[in-house]
């Protein structure tokens, strides 16, 4: 009996020693994710604090607000003209940041491996609307002075340049809505069935933009 008890104690001690070694070599995954999130947010905060902020890649060809609607090439935005929002598009816990300037448009940026990359951008005709958290589905409103207006669904970052789903809203006397997938018309039921196949029961999160000032950077970019 004494020998059996000694073996049991030795076995338990060895098991605890193995666990200690494992966790000392491999830190908890959630700790690594938290660290990556803090690094990203700190970088975003630092970037927004500069006098010149890039809401989209420098040199991108965009529409102009001039009367003849000529094209222009984006240079940079003044810090005071920028608005921002943290969003969670992909499956990890590291947020992307959406930067918006009414004068030019907006871009969605991600921070990984100490580098910032723009995964999507659009000019001032488009306005950020919402996204499905950690489902990779992003939604924008594309507004025109004529019929129709559009609600466009993208899959980011996997298909950054591809319009996946689209709703066209016609106003006025013949008010109606048309539904599209990849440029082909579909029924309303088919449209929402396709969307649900990607997002499940997850509802859309509306995007709320914040003015780029110190108090907002501190409040909405914590960590």
PDB file of C-alpha atoms in Angstrom:
ATOM      1  CA  UNK A   1       0.000   0.000   0.000  1.00  0.00           C
ATOM      2  CA  UNK A   2       2.807   2.418   0.849  1.00  0.00           C
ATOM      3  CA  UNK A   3       4.561   1.606  -2.449  1.00  0.00           C
ATOM      4  CA  UNK A   4       1.354   2.219  -4.433  1.00  0.00           C
ATOM      5  CA  UNK A   5       0.830   5.588  -2.747  1.00  0.00           C
ATOM      6  CA  UNK A   6       4.382   6.617  -3.513  1.00  0.00           C
ATOM      7  CA  UNK A   7       3.960   5.708  -7.188  1.00  0.00           C
ATOM      8  CA  UNK A   8       0.719   7.687  -7.368  1.00  0.00           C
ATOM      9  CA  UNK A   9       2.378  10.774  -5.883  1.00  0.00           C
ATOM     10  CA  UNK A  10       5.317  10.426  -8.262  1.00  0.00           C
ATOM     11  CA  UNK A  11       2.970  10.134 -11.242  1.00  0.00           C
ATOM     12  CA  UNK A  12       0.967  13.218 -10.265  1.00  0.00           C
ATOM     13  CA  UNK A  13       4.156  15.204  -9.683  1.00  0.00           C
ATOM     14  CA  UNK A  14       5.514  14.208 -13.096  1.00  0.00           C
ATOM     15  CA  UNK A  15       2.227  15.205 -14.774  1.00  0.00           C
ATOM     16  CA  UNK A  16       2.233  18.625 -13.111  1.00  0.00           C
ATOM     17  CA  UNK A  17       5.875  19.111 -14.097  1.00  0.00           C
ATOM     18  CA  UNK A  18       5.034  18.352 -17.751  1.00  0.00           C
ATOM     19  CA  UNK A  19       2.150  20.851 -17.693  1.00  0.00           C
ATOM     20  CA  UNK A  20       4.425  23.513 -16.231  1.00  0.00           C
ATOM     21  CA  UNK A  21       7.012  22.938 -18.956  1.00  0.00           C
ATOM     22  CA  UNK A  22       4.379  22.995 -21.719  1.00  0.00           C
ATOM     23  CA  UNK A  23       2.857  26.302 -20.623  1.00  0.00           C
ATOM     24  CA  UNK A  24       6.274  27.875 -20.108  1.00  0.00           C
ATOM     25  CA  UNK A  25       7.301  27.004 -23.677  1.00  0.00           C
ATOM     26  CA  UNK A  26       3.929  27.655 -25.328  1.00  0.00           C
ATOM     27  CA  UNK A  27       2.185  30.725 -23.895  1.00  0.00           C
ATOM     28  CA  UNK A  28      -1.631  30.732 -23.969  1.00  0.00           C
ATOM     29  CA  UNK A  29      -3.043  31.558 -27.386  1.00  0.00           C
ATOM     30  CA  UNK A  30      -5.378  34.202 -25.966  1.00  0.00           C
ATOM     31  CA  UNK A  31      -2.382  36.054 -24.527  1.00  0.00           C
ATOM     32  CA  UNK A  32      -0.725  36.157 -27.942  1.00  0.00           C
ATOM     33  CA  UNK A  33      -3.964  37.366 -29.558  1.00  0.00           C
ATOM     34  CA  UNK A  34      -4.342  40.079 -26.913  1.00  0.00           C
ATOM     35  CA  UNK A  35      -0.782  41.248 -27.548  1.00  0.00           C
ATOM     36  CA  UNK A  36      -1.350  41.397 -31.323  1.00  0.00           C
ATOM     37  CA  UNK A  37      -4.540  43.381 -30.765  1.00  0.00           C
ATOM     38  CA  UNK A  38      -2.759  45.897 -28.525  1.00  0.00           C
ATOM     39  CA  UNK A  39       0.055  46.317 -31.052  1.00  0.00           C
ATOM     40  CA  UNK A  40      -2.423  46.997 -33.862  1.00  0.00           C
ATOM     41  CA  UNK A  41      -4.444  49.524 -31.872  1.00  0.00           C
ATOM     42  CA  UNK A  42      -1.332  51.346 -30.700  1.00  0.00           C
ATOM     43  CA  UNK A  43      -0.163  51.605 -34.297  1.00  0.00           C
ATOM     44  CA  UNK A  44      -3.573  52.895 -35.424  1.00  0.00           C
ATOM     45  CA  UNK A  45      -3.557  55.518 -32.675  1.00  0.00           C
ATOM     46  CA  UNK A  46      -0.061  56.664 -33.592  1.00  0.00           C
ATOM     47  CA  UNK A  47      -0.960  56.840 -37.290  1.00  0.00           C
ATOM     48  CA  UNK A  48      -4.082  58.939 -36.629  1.00  0.00           C
ATOM     49  CA  UNK A  49      -2.072  61.355 -34.514  1.00  0.00           C
ATOM     50  CA  UNK A  50       0.090  62.450 -37.454  1.00  0.00           C
ATOM     51  CA  UNK A  51      -0.595  65.636 -39.400  1.00  0.00           C
ATOM     52  CA  UNK A  52      -0.917  63.692 -42.648  1.00  0.00           C
ATOM     53  CA  UNK A  53      -3.153  60.611 -42.601  1.00  0.00           C
ATOM     54  CA  UNK A  54      -3.589  58.223 -45.507  1.00  0.00           C
ATOM     55  CA  UNK A  55      -7.181  57.001 -45.688  1.00  0.00           C
ATOM     56  CA  UNK A  56      -6.365  55.104 -48.890  1.00  0.00           C
ATOM     57  CA  UNK A  57      -3.138  54.270 -50.752  1.00  0.00           C
ATOM     58  CA  UNK A  58      -1.236  57.292 -52.017  1.00  0.00           C
ATOM     59  CA  UNK A  59      -1.633  57.749 -55.778  1.00  0.00           C
ATOM     60  CA  UNK A  60      -4.959  55.909 -56.020  1.00  0.00           C
ATOM     61  CA  UNK A  61      -7.125  57.240 -58.865  1.00  0.00           C
ATOM     62  CA  UNK A  62     -10.393  58.593 -57.489  1.00  0.00           C
ATOM     63  CA  UNK A  63     -13.352  60.710 -58.544  1.00  0.00           C
ATOM     64  CA  UNK A  64     -13.182  64.448 -58.006  1.00  0.00           C
ATOM     65  CA  UNK A  65     -15.808  66.700 -56.419  1.00  0.00           C
ATOM     66  CA  UNK A  66     -15.240  69.278 -59.141  1.00  0.00           C
ATOM     67  CA  UNK A  67     -18.222  70.333 -61.268  1.00  0.00           C
ATOM     68  CA  UNK A  68     -17.075  68.336 -64.281  1.00  0.00           C
ATOM     69  CA  UNK A  69     -16.343  65.263 -62.118  1.00  0.00           C
ATOM     70  CA  UNK A  70     -12.830  64.774 -63.446  1.00  0.00           C
ATOM     71  CA  UNK A  71     -10.527  62.162 -61.946  1.00  0.00           C
ATOM     72  CA  UNK A  72      -7.820  62.920 -59.422  1.00  0.00           C
ATOM     73  CA  UNK A  73      -5.024  61.063 -57.670  1.00  0.00           C
ATOM     74  CA  UNK A  74      -5.122  60.784 -53.902  1.00  0.00           C
ATOM     75  CA  UNK A  75      -2.243  62.369 -51.957  1.00  0.00           C
ATOM     76  CA  UNK A  76      -3.136  62.425 -48.256  1.00  0.00           C
ATOM     77  CA  UNK A  77      -5.711  63.745 -45.813  1.00  0.00           C
ATOM     78  CA  UNK A  78      -5.438  66.339 -43.085  1.00  0.00           C
ATOM     79  CA  UNK A  79      -5.766  64.828 -39.631  1.00  0.00           C
ATOM     80  CA  UNK A  80      -8.789  67.002 -38.807  1.00  0.00           C
ATOM     81  CA  UNK A  81     -10.665  65.794 -41.928  1.00  0.00           C
ATOM     82  CA  UNK A  82     -10.416  62.114 -41.027  1.00  0.00           C
ATOM     83  CA  UNK A  83     -12.949  59.929 -39.253  1.00  0.00           C
ATOM     84  CA  UNK A  84     -12.313  56.354 -38.119  1.00  0.00           C
ATOM     85  CA  UNK A  85     -13.895  53.161 -36.830  1.00  0.00           C
ATOM     86  CA  UNK A  86     -12.532  49.834 -35.603  1.00  0.00           C
ATOM     87  CA  UNK A  87     -14.133  46.830 -37.298  1.00  0.00           C
ATOM     88  CA  UNK A  88     -13.616  43.065 -37.059  1.00  0.00           C
ATOM     89  CA  UNK A  89     -13.828  41.494 -40.500  1.00  0.00           C
ATOM     90  CA  UNK A  90     -11.828  38.277 -40.372  1.00  0.00           C
ATOM     91  CA  UNK A  91     -11.851  35.492 -37.795  1.00  0.00           C
ATOM     92  CA  UNK A  92      -9.117  36.735 -35.464  1.00  0.00           C
ATOM     93  CA  UNK A  93      -9.313  39.188 -32.581  1.00  0.00           C
ATOM     94  CA  UNK A  94      -7.121  41.819 -34.243  1.00  0.00           C
ATOM     95  CA  UNK A  95      -9.357  44.622 -35.534  1.00  0.00           C
ATOM     96  CA  UNK A  96      -9.098  46.371 -38.870  1.00  0.00           C
ATOM     97  CA  UNK A  97      -9.449  50.140 -39.014  1.00  0.00           C
ATOM     98  CA  UNK A  98     -11.658  52.063 -41.428  1.00  0.00           C
ATOM     99  CA  UNK A  99     -10.470  55.582 -42.285  1.00  0.00           C
ATOM    100  CA  UNK A 100     -12.815  58.051 -43.960  1.00  0.00           C
ATOM    101  CA  UNK A 101     -12.393  61.504 -45.477  1.00  0.00           C
ATOM    102  CA  UNK A 102     -15.516  63.115 -46.966  1.00  0.00           C
ATOM    103  CA  UNK A 103     -13.374  64.923 -49.544  1.00  0.00           C
ATOM    104  CA  UNK A 104     -11.860  61.776 -51.042  1.00  0.00           C
ATOM    105  CA  UNK A 105     -13.313  58.480 -49.817  1.00  0.00           C
ATOM    106  CA  UNK A 106     -12.208  55.770 -47.438  1.00  0.00           C
ATOM    107  CA  UNK A 107     -10.000  52.740 -46.952  1.00  0.00           C
ATOM    108  CA  UNK A 108      -9.981  49.653 -44.741  1.00  0.00           C
ATOM    109  CA  UNK A 109      -6.563  48.843 -43.300  1.00  0.00           C
ATOM    110  CA  UNK A 110      -5.184  45.865 -41.424  1.00  0.00           C
ATOM    111  CA  UNK A 111      -2.065  45.578 -39.271  1.00  0.00           C
ATOM    112  CA  UNK A 112      -0.034  42.384 -39.301  1.00  0.00           C
ATOM    113  CA  UNK A 113       3.637  41.629 -38.716  1.00  0.00           C
ATOM    114  CA  UNK A 114       4.394  45.298 -38.019  1.00  0.00           C
ATOM    115  CA  UNK A 115       3.036  46.375 -41.398  1.00  0.00           C
ATOM    116  CA  UNK A 116      -0.111  48.256 -42.397  1.00  0.00           C
ATOM    117  CA  UNK A 117      -1.914  47.149 -45.551  1.00  0.00           C
ATOM    118  CA  UNK A 118      -5.036  48.516 -47.258  1.00  0.00           C
ATOM    119  CA  UNK A 119      -7.401  45.644 -48.078  1.00  0.00           C
ATOM    120  CA  UNK A 120     -10.131  47.790 -49.654  1.00  0.00           C
ATOM    121  CA  UNK A 121     -10.722  51.412 -50.668  1.00  0.00           C
ATOM    122  CA  UNK A 122     -13.324  53.466 -52.503  1.00  0.00           C
ATOM    123  CA  UNK A 123     -13.835  57.118 -53.447  1.00  0.00           C
ATOM    124  CA  UNK A 124     -16.347  59.625 -52.102  1.00  0.00           C
ATOM    125  CA  UNK A 125     -19.287  58.201 -54.065  1.00  0.00           C
ATOM    126  CA  UNK A 126     -19.302  55.338 -51.566  1.00  0.00           C
ATOM    127  CA  UNK A 127     -20.092  55.447 -47.858  1.00  0.00           C
ATOM    128  CA  UNK A 128     -19.288  52.768 -45.249  1.00  0.00           C
ATOM    129  CA  UNK A 129     -22.449  51.170 -43.940  1.00  0.00           C
ATOM    130  CA  UNK A 130     -21.894  47.944 -41.984  1.00  0.00           C
ATOM    131  CA  UNK A 131     -20.249  44.541 -41.647  1.00  0.00           C
ATOM    132  CA  UNK A 132     -20.871  41.065 -40.276  1.00  0.00           C
ATOM    133  CA  UNK A 133     -18.474  40.637 -37.389  1.00  0.00           C
ATOM    134  CA  UNK A 134     -15.762  38.033 -38.042  1.00  0.00           C
ATOM    135  CA  UNK A 135     -17.659  36.705 -41.073  1.00  0.00           C
ATOM    136  CA  UNK A 136     -15.675  38.544 -43.733  1.00  0.00           C
ATOM    137  CA  UNK A 137     -18.708  40.348 -45.204  1.00  0.00           C
ATOM    138  CA  UNK A 138     -18.586  44.125 -45.568  1.00  0.00           C
ATOM    139  CA  UNK A 139     -21.381  46.447 -46.793  1.00  0.00           C
ATOM    140  CA  UNK A 140     -21.230  49.915 -48.347  1.00  0.00           C
ATOM    141  CA  UNK A 141     -23.774  52.318 -49.790  1.00  0.00           C
ATOM    142  CA  UNK A 142     -23.014  53.649 -53.249  1.00  0.00           C
ATOM    143  CA  UNK A 143     -25.011  56.816 -53.836  1.00  0.00           C
ATOM    144  CA  UNK A 144     -25.704  58.611 -57.088  1.00  0.00           C
ATOM    145  CA  UNK A 145     -27.725  61.670 -58.035  1.00  0.00           C
ATOM    146  CA  UNK A 146     -29.994  59.480 -60.138  1.00  0.00           C
ATOM    147  CA  UNK A 147     -31.805  56.181 -59.741  1.00  0.00           C
ATOM    148  CA  UNK A 148     -30.896  53.724 -58.444  1.00  0.00           C
ATOM    149  CA  UNK A 149     -28.858  53.837 -55.246  1.00  0.00           C
ATOM    150  CA  UNK A 150     -26.903  50.720 -54.367  1.00  0.00           C
ATOM    151  CA  UNK A 151     -26.087  48.629 -51.315  1.00  0.00           C
ATOM    152  CA  UNK A 152     -23.056  46.550 -52.163  1.00  0.00           C
ATOM    153  CA  UNK A 153     -21.743  43.490 -50.307  1.00  0.00           C
ATOM    154  CA  UNK A 154     -18.073  42.483 -50.431  1.00  0.00           C
ATOM    155  CA  UNK A 155     -16.189  39.530 -49.026  1.00  0.00           C
ATOM    156  CA  UNK A 156     -13.098  40.912 -47.317  1.00  0.00           C
ATOM    157  CA  UNK A 157     -10.253  40.296 -47.312  1.00  0.00           C
ATOM    158  CA  UNK A 158     -10.658  37.167 -49.463  1.00  0.00           C
ATOM    159  CA  UNK A 159     -12.262  38.834 -52.543  1.00  0.00           C
ATOM    160  CA  UNK A 160     -11.372  42.553 -52.202  1.00  0.00           C
ATOM    161  CA  UNK A 161     -12.318  43.716 -55.711  1.00  0.00           C
ATOM    162  CA  UNK A 162     -15.370  41.558 -56.309  1.00  0.00           C
ATOM    163  CA  UNK A 163     -18.948  42.740 -55.869  1.00  0.00           C
ATOM    164  CA  UNK A 164     -20.548  39.681 -54.296  1.00  0.00           C
ATOM    165  CA  UNK A 165     -24.144  40.743 -53.639  1.00  0.00           C
ATOM    166  CA  UNK A 166     -25.980  43.938 -54.493  1.00  0.00           C
ATOM    167  CA  UNK A 167     -29.341  45.561 -53.841  1.00  0.00           C
ATOM    168  CA  UNK A 168     -30.507  48.326 -56.167  1.00  0.00           C
ATOM    169  CA  UNK A 169     -33.054  50.765 -54.728  1.00  0.00           C
ATOM    170  CA  UNK A 170     -35.267  52.602 -57.200  1.00  0.00           C
ATOM    171  CA  UNK A 171     -37.130  55.610 -55.848  1.00  0.00           C
ATOM    172  CA  UNK A 172     -40.034  57.693 -57.028  1.00  0.00           C
ATOM    173  CA  UNK A 173     -43.178  56.572 -58.809  1.00  0.00           C
ATOM    174  CA  UNK A 174     -41.844  53.115 -59.703  1.00  0.00           C
ATOM    175  CA  UNK A 175     -40.235  52.455 -56.334  1.00  0.00           C
ATOM    176  CA  UNK A 176     -38.843  48.911 -56.088  1.00  0.00           C
ATOM    177  CA  UNK A 177     -35.743  46.905 -55.168  1.00  0.00           C
ATOM    178  CA  UNK A 178     -33.712  44.578 -57.360  1.00  0.00           C
ATOM    179  CA  UNK A 179     -31.375  41.862 -56.097  1.00  0.00           C
ATOM    180  CA  UNK A 180     -28.153  40.693 -57.722  1.00  0.00           C
ATOM    181  CA  UNK A 181     -25.386  38.154 -57.204  1.00  0.00           C
ATOM    182  CA  UNK A 182     -22.173  38.597 -59.166  1.00  0.00           C
ATOM    183  CA  UNK A 183     -23.982  40.657 -61.800  1.00  0.00           C
ATOM    184  CA  UNK A 184     -26.870  38.209 -62.239  1.00  0.00           C
ATOM    185  CA  UNK A 185     -30.409  38.979 -61.026  1.00  0.00           C
ATOM    186  CA  UNK A 186     -31.760  36.776 -58.224  1.00  0.00           C
ATOM    187  CA  UNK A 187     -34.951  36.702 -56.185  1.00  0.00           C
ATOM    188  CA  UNK A 188     -35.169  38.320 -52.764  1.00  0.00           C
ATOM    189  CA  UNK A 189     -35.364  34.907 -51.087  1.00  0.00           C
ATOM    190  CA  UNK A 190     -32.334  33.660 -53.003  1.00  0.00           C
ATOM    191  CA  UNK A 191     -30.396  36.801 -52.092  1.00  0.00           C
ATOM    192  CA  UNK A 192     -30.921  36.357 -48.367  1.00  0.00           C
ATOM    193  CA  UNK A 193     -30.327  32.615 -48.588  1.00  0.00           C
ATOM    194  CA  UNK A 194     -26.888  33.242 -50.112  1.00  0.00           C
ATOM    195  CA  UNK A 195     -26.099  35.861 -47.485  1.00  0.00           C
ATOM    196  CA  UNK A 196     -27.173  33.584 -44.641  1.00  0.00           C
ATOM    197  CA  UNK A 197     -24.965  30.838 -46.030  1.00  0.00           C
ATOM    198  CA  UNK A 198     -21.965  33.022 -45.218  1.00  0.00           C
ATOM    199  CA  UNK A 199     -23.020  34.861 -42.067  1.00  0.00           C
ATOM    200  CA  UNK A 200     -25.417  32.393 -40.450  1.00  0.00           C
ATOM    201  CA  UNK A 201     -27.565  34.036 -37.791  1.00  0.00           C
ATOM    202  CA  UNK A 202     -25.097  36.876 -37.256  1.00  0.00           C
ATOM    203  CA  UNK A 203     -26.719  40.279 -37.682  1.00  0.00           C
ATOM    204  CA  UNK A 204     -25.053  43.210 -39.393  1.00  0.00           C
ATOM    205  CA  UNK A 205     -23.074  45.665 -37.263  1.00  0.00           C
ATOM    206  CA  UNK A 206     -23.561  49.278 -38.349  1.00  0.00           C
ATOM    207  CA  UNK A 207     -20.400  51.326 -38.761  1.00  0.00           C
ATOM    208  CA  UNK A 208     -20.244  54.490 -36.655  1.00  0.00           C
ATOM    209  CA  UNK A 209     -17.445  56.868 -37.606  1.00  0.00           C
ATOM    210  CA  UNK A 210     -15.653  58.959 -34.977  1.00  0.00           C
ATOM    211  CA  UNK A 211     -13.925  62.308 -35.477  1.00  0.00           C
ATOM    212  CA  UNK A 212     -10.158  62.061 -35.340  1.00  0.00           C
ATOM    213  CA  UNK A 213      -9.437  63.990 -32.174  1.00  0.00           C
ATOM    214  CA  UNK A 214      -7.385  63.054 -29.118  1.00  0.00           C
ATOM    215  CA  UNK A 215     -10.330  62.256 -26.841  1.00  0.00           C
ATOM    216  CA  UNK A 216     -11.879  59.928 -29.428  1.00  0.00           C
ATOM    217  CA  UNK A 217      -8.594  58.169 -30.130  1.00  0.00           C
ATOM    218  CA  UNK A 218      -8.268  57.551 -26.421  1.00  0.00           C
ATOM    219  CA  UNK A 219     -11.880  56.402 -26.068  1.00  0.00           C
ATOM    220  CA  UNK A 220     -12.318  54.254 -29.176  1.00  0.00           C
ATOM    221  CA  UNK A 221      -8.749  52.965 -29.523  1.00  0.00           C
ATOM    222  CA  UNK A 222      -8.166  51.623 -25.999  1.00  0.00           C
ATOM    223  CA  UNK A 223      -5.137  49.633 -24.953  1.00  0.00           C
TER     224      UNK A 223
END
